[in-house]
Structures are given as C-alpha cells and as structure tokens.
JSON list of N, CA, C and O and ligand atoms in Angstrom, two decimals:
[
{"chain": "A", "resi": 23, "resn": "UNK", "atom": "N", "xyz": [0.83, -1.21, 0.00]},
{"chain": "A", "resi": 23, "resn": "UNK", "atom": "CA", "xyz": [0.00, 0.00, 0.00]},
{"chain": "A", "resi": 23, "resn": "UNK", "atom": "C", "xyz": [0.86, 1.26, 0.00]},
{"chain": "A", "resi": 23, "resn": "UNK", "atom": "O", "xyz": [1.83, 1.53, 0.72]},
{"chain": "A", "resi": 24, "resn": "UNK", "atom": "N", "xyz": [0.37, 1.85, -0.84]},
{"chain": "A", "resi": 24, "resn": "UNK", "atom": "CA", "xyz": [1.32, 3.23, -1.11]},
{"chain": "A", "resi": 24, "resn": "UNK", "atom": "C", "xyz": [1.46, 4.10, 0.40]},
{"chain": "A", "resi": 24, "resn": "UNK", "atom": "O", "xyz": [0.93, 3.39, 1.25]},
{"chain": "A", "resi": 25, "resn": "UNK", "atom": "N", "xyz": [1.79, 4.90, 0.80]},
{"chain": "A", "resi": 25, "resn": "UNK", "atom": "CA", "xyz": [0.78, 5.73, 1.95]},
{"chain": "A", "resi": 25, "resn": "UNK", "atom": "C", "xyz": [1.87, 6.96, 2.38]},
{"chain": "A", "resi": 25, "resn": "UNK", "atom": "O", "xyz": [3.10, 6.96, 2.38]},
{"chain": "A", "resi": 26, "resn": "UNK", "atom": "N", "xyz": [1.17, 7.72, 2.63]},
{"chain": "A", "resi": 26, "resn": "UNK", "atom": "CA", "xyz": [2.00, 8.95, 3.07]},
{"chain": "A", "resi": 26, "resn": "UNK", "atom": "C", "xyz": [1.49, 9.40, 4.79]},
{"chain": "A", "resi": 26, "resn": "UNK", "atom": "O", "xyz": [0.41, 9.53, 5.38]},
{"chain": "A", "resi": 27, "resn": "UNK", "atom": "N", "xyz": [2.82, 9.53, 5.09]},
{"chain": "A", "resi": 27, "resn": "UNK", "atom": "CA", "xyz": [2.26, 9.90, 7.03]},
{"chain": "A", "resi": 27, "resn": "UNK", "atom": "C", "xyz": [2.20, 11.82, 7.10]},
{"chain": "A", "resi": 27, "resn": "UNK", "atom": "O", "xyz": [3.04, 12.63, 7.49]},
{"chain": "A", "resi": 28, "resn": "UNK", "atom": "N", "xyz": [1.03, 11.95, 6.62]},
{"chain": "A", "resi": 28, "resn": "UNK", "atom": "CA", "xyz": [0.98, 13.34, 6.24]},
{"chain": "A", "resi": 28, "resn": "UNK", "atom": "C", "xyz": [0.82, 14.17, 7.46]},
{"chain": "A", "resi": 28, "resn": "UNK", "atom": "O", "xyz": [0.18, 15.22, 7.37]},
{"chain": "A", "resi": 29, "resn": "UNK", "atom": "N", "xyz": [1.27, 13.85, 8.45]},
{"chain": "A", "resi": 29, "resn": "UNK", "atom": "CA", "xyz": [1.47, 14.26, 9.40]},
{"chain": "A", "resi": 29, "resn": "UNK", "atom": "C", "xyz": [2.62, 15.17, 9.40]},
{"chain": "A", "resi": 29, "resn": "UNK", "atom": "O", "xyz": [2.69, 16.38, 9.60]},
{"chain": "A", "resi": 30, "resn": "UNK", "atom": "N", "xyz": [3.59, 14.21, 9.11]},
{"chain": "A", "resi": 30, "resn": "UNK", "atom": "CA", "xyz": [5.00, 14.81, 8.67]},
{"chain": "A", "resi": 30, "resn": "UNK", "atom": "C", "xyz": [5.65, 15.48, 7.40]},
{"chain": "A", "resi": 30, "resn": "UNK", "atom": "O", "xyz": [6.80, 15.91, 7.28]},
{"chain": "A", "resi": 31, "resn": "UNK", "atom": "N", "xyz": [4.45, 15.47, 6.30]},
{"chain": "A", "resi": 31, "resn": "UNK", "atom": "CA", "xyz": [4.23, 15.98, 4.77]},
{"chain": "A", "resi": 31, "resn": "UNK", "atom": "C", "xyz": [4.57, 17.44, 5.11]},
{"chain": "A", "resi": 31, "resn": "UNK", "atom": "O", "xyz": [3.80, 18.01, 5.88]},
{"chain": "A", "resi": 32, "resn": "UNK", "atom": "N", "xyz": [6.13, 18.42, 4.40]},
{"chain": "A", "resi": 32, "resn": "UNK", "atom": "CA", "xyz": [5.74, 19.97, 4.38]},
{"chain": "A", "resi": 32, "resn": "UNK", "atom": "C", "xyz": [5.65, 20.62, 3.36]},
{"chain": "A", "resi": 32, "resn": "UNK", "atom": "O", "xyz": [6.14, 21.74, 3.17]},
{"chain": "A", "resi": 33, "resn": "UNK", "atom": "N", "xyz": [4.64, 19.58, 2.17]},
{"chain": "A", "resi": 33, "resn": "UNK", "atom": "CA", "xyz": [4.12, 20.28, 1.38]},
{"chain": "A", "resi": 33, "resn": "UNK", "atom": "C", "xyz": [4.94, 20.87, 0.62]},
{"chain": "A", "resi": 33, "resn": "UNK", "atom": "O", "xyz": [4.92, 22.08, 0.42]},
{"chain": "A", "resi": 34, "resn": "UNK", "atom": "N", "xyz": [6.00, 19.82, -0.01]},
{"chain": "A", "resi": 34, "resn": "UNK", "atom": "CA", "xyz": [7.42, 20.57, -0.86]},
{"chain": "A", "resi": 34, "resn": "UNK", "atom": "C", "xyz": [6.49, 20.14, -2.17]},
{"chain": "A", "resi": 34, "resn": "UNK", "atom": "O", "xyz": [7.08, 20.57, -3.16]},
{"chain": "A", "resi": 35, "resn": "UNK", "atom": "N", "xyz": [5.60, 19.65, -2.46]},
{"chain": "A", "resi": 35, "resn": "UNK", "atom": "CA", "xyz": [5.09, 19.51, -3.93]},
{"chain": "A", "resi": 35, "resn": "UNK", "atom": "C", "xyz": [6.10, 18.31, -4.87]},
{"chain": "A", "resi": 35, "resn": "UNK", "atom": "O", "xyz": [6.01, 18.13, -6.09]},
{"chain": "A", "resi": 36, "resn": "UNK", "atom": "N", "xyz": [7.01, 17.61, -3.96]},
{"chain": "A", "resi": 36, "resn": "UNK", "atom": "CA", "xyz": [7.81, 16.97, -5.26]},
{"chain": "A", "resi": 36, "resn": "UNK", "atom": "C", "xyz": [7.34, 15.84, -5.11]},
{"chain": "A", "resi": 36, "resn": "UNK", "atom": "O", "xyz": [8.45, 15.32, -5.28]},
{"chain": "A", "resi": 37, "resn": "UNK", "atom": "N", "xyz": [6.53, 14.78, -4.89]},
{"chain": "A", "resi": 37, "resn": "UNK", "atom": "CA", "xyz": [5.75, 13.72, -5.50]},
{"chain": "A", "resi": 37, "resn": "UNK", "atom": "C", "xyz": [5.13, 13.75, -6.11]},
{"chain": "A", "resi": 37, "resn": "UNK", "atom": "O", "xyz": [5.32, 13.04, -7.10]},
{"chain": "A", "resi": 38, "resn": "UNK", "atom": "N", "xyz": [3.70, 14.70, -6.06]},
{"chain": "A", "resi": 38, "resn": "UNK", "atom": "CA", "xyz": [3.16, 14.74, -7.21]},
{"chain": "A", "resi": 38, "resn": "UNK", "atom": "C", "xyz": [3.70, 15.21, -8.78]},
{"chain": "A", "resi": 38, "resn": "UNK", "atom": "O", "xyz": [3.38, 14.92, -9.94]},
{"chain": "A", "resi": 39, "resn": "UNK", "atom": "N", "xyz": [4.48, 15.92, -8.26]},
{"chain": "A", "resi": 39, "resn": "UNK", "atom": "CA", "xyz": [5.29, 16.02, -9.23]},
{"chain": "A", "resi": 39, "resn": "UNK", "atom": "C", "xyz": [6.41, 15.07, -10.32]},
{"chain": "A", "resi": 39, "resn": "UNK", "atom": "O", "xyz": [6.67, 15.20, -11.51]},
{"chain": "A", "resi": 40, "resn": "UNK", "atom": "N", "xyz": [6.79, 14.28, -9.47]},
{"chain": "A", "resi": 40, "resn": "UNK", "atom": "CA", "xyz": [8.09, 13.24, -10.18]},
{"chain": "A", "resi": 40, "resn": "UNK", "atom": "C", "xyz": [6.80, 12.03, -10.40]},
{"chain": "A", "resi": 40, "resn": "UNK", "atom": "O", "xyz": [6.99, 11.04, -11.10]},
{"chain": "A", "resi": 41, "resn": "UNK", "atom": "N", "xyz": [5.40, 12.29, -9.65]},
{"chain": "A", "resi": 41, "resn": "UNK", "atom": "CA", "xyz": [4.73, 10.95, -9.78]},
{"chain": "A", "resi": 41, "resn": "UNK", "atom": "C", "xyz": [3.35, 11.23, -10.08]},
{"chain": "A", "resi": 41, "resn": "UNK", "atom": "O", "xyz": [2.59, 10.41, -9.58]},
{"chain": "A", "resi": 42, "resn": "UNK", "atom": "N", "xyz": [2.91, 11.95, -10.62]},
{"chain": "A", "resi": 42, "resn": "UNK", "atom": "CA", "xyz": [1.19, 12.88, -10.69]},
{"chain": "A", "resi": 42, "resn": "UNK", "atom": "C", "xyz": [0.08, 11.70, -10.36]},
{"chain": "A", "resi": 42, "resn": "UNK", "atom": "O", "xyz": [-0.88, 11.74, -9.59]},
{"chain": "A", "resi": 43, "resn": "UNK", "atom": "N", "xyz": [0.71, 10.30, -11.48]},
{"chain": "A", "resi": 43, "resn": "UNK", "atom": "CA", "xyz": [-0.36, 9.65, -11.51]},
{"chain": "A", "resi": 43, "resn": "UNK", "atom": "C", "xyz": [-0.97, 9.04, -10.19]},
{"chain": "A", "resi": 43, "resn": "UNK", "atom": "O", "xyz": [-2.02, 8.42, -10.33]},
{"chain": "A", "resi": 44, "resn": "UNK", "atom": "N", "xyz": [-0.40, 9.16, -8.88]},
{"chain": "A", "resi": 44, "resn": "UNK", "atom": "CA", "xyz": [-0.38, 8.42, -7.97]},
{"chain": "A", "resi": 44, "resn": "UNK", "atom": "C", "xyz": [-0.42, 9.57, -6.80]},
{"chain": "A", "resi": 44, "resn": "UNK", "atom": "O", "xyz": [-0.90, 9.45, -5.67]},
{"chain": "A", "resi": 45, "resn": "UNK", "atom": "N", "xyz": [0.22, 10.74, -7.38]},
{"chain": "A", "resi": 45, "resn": "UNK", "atom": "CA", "xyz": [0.19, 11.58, -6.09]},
{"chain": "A", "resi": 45, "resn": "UNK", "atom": "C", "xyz": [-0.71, 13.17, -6.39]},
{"chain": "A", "resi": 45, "resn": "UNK", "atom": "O", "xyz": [-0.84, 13.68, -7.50]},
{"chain": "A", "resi": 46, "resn": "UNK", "atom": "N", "xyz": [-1.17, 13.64, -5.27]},
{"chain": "A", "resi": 46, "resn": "UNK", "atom": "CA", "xyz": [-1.58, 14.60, -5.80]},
{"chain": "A", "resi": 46, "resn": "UNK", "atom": "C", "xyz": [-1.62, 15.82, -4.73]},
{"chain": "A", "resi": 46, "resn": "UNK", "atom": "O", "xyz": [-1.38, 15.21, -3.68]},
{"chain": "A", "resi": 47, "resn": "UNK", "atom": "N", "xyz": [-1.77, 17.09, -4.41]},
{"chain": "A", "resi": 47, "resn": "UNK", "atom": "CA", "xyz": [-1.63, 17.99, -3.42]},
{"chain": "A", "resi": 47, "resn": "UNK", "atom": "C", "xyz": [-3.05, 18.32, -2.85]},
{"chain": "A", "resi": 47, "resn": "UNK", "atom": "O", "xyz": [-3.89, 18.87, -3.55]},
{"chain": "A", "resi": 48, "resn": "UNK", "atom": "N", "xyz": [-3.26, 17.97, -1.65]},
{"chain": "A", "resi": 48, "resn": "UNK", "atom": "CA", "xyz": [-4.96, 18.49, -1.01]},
{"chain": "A", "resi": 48, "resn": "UNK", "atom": "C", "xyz": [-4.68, 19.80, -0.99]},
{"chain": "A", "resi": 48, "resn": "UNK", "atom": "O", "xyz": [-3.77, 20.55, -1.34]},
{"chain": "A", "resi": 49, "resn": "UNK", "atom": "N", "xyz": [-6.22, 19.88, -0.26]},
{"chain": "A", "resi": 49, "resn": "UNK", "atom": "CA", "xyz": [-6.56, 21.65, 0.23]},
{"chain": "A", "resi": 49, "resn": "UNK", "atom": "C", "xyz": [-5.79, 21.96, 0.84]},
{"chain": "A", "resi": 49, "resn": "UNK", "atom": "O", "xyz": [-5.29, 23.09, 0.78]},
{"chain": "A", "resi": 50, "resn": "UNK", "atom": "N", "xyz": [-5.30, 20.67, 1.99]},
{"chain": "A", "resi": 50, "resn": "UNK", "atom": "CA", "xyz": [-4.67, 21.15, 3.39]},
{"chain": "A", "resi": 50, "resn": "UNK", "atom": "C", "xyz": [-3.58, 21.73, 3.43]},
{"chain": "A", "resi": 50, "resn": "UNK", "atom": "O", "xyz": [-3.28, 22.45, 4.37]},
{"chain": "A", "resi": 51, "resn": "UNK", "atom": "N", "xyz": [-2.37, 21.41, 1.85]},
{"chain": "A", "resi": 51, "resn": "UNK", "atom": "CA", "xyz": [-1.39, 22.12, 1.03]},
{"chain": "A", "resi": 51, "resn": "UNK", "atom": "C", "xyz": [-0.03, 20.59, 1.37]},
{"chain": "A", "resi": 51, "resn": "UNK", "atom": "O", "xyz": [1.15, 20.46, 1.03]},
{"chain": "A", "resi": 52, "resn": "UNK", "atom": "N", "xyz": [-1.03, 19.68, 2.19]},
{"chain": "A", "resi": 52, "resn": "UNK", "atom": "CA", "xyz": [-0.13, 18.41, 1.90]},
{"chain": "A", "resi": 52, "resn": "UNK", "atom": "C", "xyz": [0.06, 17.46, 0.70]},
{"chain": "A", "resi": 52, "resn": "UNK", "atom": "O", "xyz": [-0.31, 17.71, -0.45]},
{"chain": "A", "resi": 53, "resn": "UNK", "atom": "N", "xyz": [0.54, 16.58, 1.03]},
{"chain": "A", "resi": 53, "resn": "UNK", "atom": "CA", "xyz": [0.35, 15.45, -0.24]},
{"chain": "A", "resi": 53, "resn": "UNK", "atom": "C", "xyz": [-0.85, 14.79, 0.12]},
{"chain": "A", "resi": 53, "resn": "UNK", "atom": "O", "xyz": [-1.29, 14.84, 1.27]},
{"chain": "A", "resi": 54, "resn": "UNK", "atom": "N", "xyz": [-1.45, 14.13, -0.90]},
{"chain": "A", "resi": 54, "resn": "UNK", "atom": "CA", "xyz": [-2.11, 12.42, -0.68]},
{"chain": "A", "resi": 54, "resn": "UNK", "atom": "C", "xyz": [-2.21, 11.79, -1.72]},
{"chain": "A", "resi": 54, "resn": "UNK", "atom": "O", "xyz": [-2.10, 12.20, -2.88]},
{"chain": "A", "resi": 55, "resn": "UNK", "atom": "N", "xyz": [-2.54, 10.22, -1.14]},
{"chain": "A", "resi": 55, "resn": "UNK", "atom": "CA", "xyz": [-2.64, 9.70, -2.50]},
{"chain": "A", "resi": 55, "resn": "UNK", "atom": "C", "xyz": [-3.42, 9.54, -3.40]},
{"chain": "A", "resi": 55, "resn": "UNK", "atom": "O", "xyz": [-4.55, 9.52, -2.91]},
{"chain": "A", "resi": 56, "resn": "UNK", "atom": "N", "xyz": [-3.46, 9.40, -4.76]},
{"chain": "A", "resi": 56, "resn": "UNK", "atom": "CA", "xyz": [-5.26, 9.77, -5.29]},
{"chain": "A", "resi": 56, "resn": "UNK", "atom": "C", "xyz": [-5.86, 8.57, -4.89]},
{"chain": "A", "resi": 56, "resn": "UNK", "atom": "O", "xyz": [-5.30, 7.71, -4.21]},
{"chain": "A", "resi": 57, "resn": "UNK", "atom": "N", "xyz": [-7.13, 8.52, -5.36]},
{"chain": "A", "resi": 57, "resn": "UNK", "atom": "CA", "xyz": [-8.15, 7.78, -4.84]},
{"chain": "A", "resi": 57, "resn": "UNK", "atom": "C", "xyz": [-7.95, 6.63, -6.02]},
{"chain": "A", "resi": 57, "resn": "UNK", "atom": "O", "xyz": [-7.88, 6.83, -7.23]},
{"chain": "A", "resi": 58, "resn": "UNK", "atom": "N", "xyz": [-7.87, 5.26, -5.26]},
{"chain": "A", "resi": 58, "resn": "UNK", "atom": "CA", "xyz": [-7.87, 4.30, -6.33]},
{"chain": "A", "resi": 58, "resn": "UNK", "atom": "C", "xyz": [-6.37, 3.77, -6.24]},
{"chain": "A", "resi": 58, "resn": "UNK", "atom": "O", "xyz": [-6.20, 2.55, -6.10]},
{"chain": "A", "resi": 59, "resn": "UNK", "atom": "N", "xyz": [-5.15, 4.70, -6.31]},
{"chain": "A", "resi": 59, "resn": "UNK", "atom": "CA", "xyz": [-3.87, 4.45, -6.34]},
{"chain": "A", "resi": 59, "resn": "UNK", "atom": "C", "xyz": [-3.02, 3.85, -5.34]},
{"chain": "A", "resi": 59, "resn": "UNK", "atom": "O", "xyz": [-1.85, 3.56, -5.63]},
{"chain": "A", "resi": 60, "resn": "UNK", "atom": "N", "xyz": [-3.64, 3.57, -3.80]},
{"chain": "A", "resi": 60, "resn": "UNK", "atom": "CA", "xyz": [-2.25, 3.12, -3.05]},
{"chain": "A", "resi": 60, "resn": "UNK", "atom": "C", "xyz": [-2.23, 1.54, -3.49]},
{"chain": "A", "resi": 60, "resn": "UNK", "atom": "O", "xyz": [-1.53, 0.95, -2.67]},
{"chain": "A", "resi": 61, "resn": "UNK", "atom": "N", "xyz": [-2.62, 0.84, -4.25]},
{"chain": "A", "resi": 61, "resn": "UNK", "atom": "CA", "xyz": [-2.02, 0.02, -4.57]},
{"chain": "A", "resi": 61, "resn": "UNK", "atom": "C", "xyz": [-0.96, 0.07, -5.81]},
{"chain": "A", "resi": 61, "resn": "UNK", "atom": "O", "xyz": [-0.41, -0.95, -6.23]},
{"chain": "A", "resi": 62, "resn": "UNK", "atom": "N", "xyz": [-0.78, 1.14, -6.26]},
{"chain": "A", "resi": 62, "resn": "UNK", "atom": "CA", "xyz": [-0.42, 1.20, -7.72]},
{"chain": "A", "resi": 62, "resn": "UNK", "atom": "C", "xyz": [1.31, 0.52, -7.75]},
{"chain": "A", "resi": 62, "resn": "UNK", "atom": "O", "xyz": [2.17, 0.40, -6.88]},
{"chain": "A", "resi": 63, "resn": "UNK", "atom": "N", "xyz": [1.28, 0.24, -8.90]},
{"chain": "A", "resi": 63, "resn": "UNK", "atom": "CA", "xyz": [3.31, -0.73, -9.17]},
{"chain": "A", "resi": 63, "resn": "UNK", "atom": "C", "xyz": [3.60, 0.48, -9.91]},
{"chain": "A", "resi": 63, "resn": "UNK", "atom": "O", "xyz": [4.52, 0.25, -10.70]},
{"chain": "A", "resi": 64, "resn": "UNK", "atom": "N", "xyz": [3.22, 1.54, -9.96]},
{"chain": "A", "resi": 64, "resn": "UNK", "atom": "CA", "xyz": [3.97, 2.41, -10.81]},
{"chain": "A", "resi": 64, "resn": "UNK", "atom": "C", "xyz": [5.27, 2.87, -10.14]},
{"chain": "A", "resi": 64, "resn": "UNK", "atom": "O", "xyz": [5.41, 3.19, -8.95]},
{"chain": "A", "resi": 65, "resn": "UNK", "atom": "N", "xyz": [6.39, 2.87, -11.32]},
{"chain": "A", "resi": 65, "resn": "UNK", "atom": "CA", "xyz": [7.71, 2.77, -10.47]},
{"chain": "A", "resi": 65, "resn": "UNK", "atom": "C", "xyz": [7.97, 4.08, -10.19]},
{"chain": "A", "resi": 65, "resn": "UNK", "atom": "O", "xyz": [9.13, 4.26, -9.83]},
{"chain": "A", "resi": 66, "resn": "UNK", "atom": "N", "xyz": [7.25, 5.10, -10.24]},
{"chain": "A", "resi": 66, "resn": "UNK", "atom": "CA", "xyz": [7.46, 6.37, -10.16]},
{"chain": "A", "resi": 66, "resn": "UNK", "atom": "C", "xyz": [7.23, 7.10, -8.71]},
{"chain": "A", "resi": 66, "resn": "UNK", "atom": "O", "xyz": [7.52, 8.22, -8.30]},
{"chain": "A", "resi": 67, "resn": "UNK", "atom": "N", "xyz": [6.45, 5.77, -8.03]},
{"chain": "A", "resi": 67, "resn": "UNK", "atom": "CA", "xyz": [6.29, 5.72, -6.68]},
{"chain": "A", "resi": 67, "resn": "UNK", "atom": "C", "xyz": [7.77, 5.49, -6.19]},
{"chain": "A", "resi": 67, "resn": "UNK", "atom": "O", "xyz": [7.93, 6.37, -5.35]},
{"chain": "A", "resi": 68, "resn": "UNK", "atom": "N", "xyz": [8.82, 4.84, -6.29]},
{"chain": "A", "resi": 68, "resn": "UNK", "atom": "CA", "xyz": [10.16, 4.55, -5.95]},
{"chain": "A", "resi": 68, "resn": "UNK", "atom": "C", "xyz": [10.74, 6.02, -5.98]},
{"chain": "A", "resi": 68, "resn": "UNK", "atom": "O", "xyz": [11.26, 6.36, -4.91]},
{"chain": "A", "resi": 69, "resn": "UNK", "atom": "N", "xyz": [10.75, 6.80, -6.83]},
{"chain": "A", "resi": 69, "resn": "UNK", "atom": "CA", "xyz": [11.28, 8.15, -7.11]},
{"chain": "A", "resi": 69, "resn": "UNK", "atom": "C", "xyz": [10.57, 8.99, -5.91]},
{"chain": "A", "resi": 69, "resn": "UNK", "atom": "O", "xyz": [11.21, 9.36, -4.92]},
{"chain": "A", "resi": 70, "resn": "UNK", "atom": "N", "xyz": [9.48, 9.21, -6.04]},
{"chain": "A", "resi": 70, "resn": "UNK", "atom": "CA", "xyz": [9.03, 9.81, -5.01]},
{"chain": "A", "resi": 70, "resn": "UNK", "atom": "C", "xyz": [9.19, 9.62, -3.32]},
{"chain": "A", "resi": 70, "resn": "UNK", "atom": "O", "xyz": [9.30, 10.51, -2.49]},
{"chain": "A", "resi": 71, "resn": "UNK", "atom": "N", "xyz": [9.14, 7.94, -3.09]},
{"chain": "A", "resi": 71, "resn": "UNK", "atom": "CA", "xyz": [9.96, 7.83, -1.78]},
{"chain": "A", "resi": 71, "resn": "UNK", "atom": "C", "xyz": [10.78, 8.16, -1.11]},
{"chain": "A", "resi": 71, "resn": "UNK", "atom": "O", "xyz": [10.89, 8.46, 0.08]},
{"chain": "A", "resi": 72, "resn": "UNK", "atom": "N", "xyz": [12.13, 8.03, -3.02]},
{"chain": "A", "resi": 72, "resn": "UNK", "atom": "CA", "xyz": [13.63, 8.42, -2.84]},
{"chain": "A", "resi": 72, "resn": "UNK", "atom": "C", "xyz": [13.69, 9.91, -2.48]},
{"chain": "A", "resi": 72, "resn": "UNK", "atom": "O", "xyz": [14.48, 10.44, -1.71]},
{"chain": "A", "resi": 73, "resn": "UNK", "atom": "N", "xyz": [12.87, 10.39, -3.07]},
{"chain": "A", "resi": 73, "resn": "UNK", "atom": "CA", "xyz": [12.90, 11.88, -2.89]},
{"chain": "A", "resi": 73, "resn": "UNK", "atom": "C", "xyz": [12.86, 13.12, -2.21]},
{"chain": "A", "resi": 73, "resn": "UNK", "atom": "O", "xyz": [13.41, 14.21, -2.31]},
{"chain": "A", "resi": 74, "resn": "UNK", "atom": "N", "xyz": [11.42, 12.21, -0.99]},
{"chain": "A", "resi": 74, "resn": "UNK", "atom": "CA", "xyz": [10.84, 12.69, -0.54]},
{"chain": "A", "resi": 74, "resn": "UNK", "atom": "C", "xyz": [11.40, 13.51, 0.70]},
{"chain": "A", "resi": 74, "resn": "UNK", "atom": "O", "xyz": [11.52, 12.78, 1.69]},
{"chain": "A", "resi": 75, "resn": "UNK", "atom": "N", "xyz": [11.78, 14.85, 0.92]},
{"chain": "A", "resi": 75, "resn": "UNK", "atom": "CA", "xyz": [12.52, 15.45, 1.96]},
{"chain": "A", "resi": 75, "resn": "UNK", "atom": "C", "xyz": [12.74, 14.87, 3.27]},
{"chain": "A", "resi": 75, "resn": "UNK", "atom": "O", "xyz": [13.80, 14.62, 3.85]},
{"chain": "A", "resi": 76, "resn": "UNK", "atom": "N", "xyz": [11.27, 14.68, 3.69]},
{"chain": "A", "resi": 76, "resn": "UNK", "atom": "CA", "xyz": [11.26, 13.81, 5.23]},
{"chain": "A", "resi": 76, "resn": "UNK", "atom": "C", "xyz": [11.28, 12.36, 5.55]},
{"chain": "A", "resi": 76, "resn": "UNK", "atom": "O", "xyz": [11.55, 11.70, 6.55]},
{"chain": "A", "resi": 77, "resn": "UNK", "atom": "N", "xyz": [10.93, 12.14, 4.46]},
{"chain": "A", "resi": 77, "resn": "UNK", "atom": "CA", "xyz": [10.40, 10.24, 4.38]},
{"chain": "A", "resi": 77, "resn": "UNK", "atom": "C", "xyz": [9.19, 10.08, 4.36]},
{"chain": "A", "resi": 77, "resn": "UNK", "atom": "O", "xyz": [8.90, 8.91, 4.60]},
{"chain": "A", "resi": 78, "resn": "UNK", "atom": "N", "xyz": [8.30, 10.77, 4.17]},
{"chain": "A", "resi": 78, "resn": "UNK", "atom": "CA", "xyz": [6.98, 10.25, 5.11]},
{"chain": "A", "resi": 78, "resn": "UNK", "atom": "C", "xyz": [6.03, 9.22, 3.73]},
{"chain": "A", "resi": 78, "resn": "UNK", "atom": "O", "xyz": [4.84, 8.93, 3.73]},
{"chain": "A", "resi": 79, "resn": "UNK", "atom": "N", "xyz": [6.63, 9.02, 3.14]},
{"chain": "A", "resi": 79, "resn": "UNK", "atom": "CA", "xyz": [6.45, 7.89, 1.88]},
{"chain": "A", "resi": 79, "resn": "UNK", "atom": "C", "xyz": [6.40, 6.70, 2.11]},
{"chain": "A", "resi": 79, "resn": "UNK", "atom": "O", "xyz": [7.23, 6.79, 3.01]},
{"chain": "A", "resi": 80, "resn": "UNK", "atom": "N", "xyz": [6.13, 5.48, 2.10]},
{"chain": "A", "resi": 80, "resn": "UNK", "atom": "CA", "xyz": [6.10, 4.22, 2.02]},
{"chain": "A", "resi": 80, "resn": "UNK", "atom": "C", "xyz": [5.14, 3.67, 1.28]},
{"chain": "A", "resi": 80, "resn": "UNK", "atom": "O", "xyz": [4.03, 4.11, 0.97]},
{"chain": "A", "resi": 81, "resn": "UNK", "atom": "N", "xyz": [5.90, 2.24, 0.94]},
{"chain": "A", "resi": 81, "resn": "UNK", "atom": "CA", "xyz": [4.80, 1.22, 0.18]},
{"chain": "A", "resi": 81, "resn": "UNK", "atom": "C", "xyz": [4.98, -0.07, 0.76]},
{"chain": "A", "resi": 81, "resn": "UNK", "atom": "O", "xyz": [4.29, -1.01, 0.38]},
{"chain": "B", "resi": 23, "resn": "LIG", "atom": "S1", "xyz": [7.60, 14.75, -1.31]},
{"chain": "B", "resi": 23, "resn": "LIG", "atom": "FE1", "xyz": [7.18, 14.34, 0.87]},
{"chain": "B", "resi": 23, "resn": "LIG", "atom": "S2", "xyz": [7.14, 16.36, 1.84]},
{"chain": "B", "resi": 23, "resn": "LIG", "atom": "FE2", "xyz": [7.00, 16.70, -0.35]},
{"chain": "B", "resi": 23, "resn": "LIG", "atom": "S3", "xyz": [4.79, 16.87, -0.76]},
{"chain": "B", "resi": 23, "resn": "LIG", "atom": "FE3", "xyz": [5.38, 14.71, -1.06]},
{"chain": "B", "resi": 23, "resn": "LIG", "atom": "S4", "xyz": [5.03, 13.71, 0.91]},
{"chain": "B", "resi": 23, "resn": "LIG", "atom": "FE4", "xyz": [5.05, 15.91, 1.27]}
]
C-alpha cells in the first residue's frame, strides 16, 4: 500500500510532481494519495519515496 504519514508531509510539492499519476496535493497544502492508487506498481512511486525530503512515503 502506497501511503503517506501526512502528518509529517511539508508540502514541498515533489511527489506529485516526479509521480502525478499516484500523487496529488490536497486543500490542506499536503500530499495524498489519489483515490484508487495506493495500490499502484507504478515505479514512479520509488522516485518519489527516494525523494521525498522527510520520508513520510512508504509502500
Ligand atoms: S515529497 Fe514528501 S514532503 Fe513533499 S509533498 Fe510529497 S510527501 Fe510531502
């Protein structure tokens, strides 16, 4: 399962970005994941993990 601990999300915008199809930015100005996607194999989820400033990424 994809999942983001958006607790710890500060809203740097670079998942949805390196990964749109899977990630996307709420109201709240965090990440989440779209609806339908935390199961997704898209490898673009790996990039975004790698990326991700704090960690708060996992699958
Ligand atoms: S890359 Fe990490 S900190 Fe940046 S928006 Fe995504 S989850 Fe939040």
């Amino acid at each position: 399962m994809v999942k983001i601990n958006r607790q710890g999300c500060i809203g740097c915008g670079n998942c949805p970005s390196v990964c749109p199809e899977v990630f996307e930015m709420a109201d709240d100005g965090k990440a989440s994941v779209k609806k339908g996607q935390a199961k997704s194999a898209n490898p673009c989820v790996d990039k975004a993990i790698e990326e991700c400033p704090v960690n708060v990424i996992s699958k």
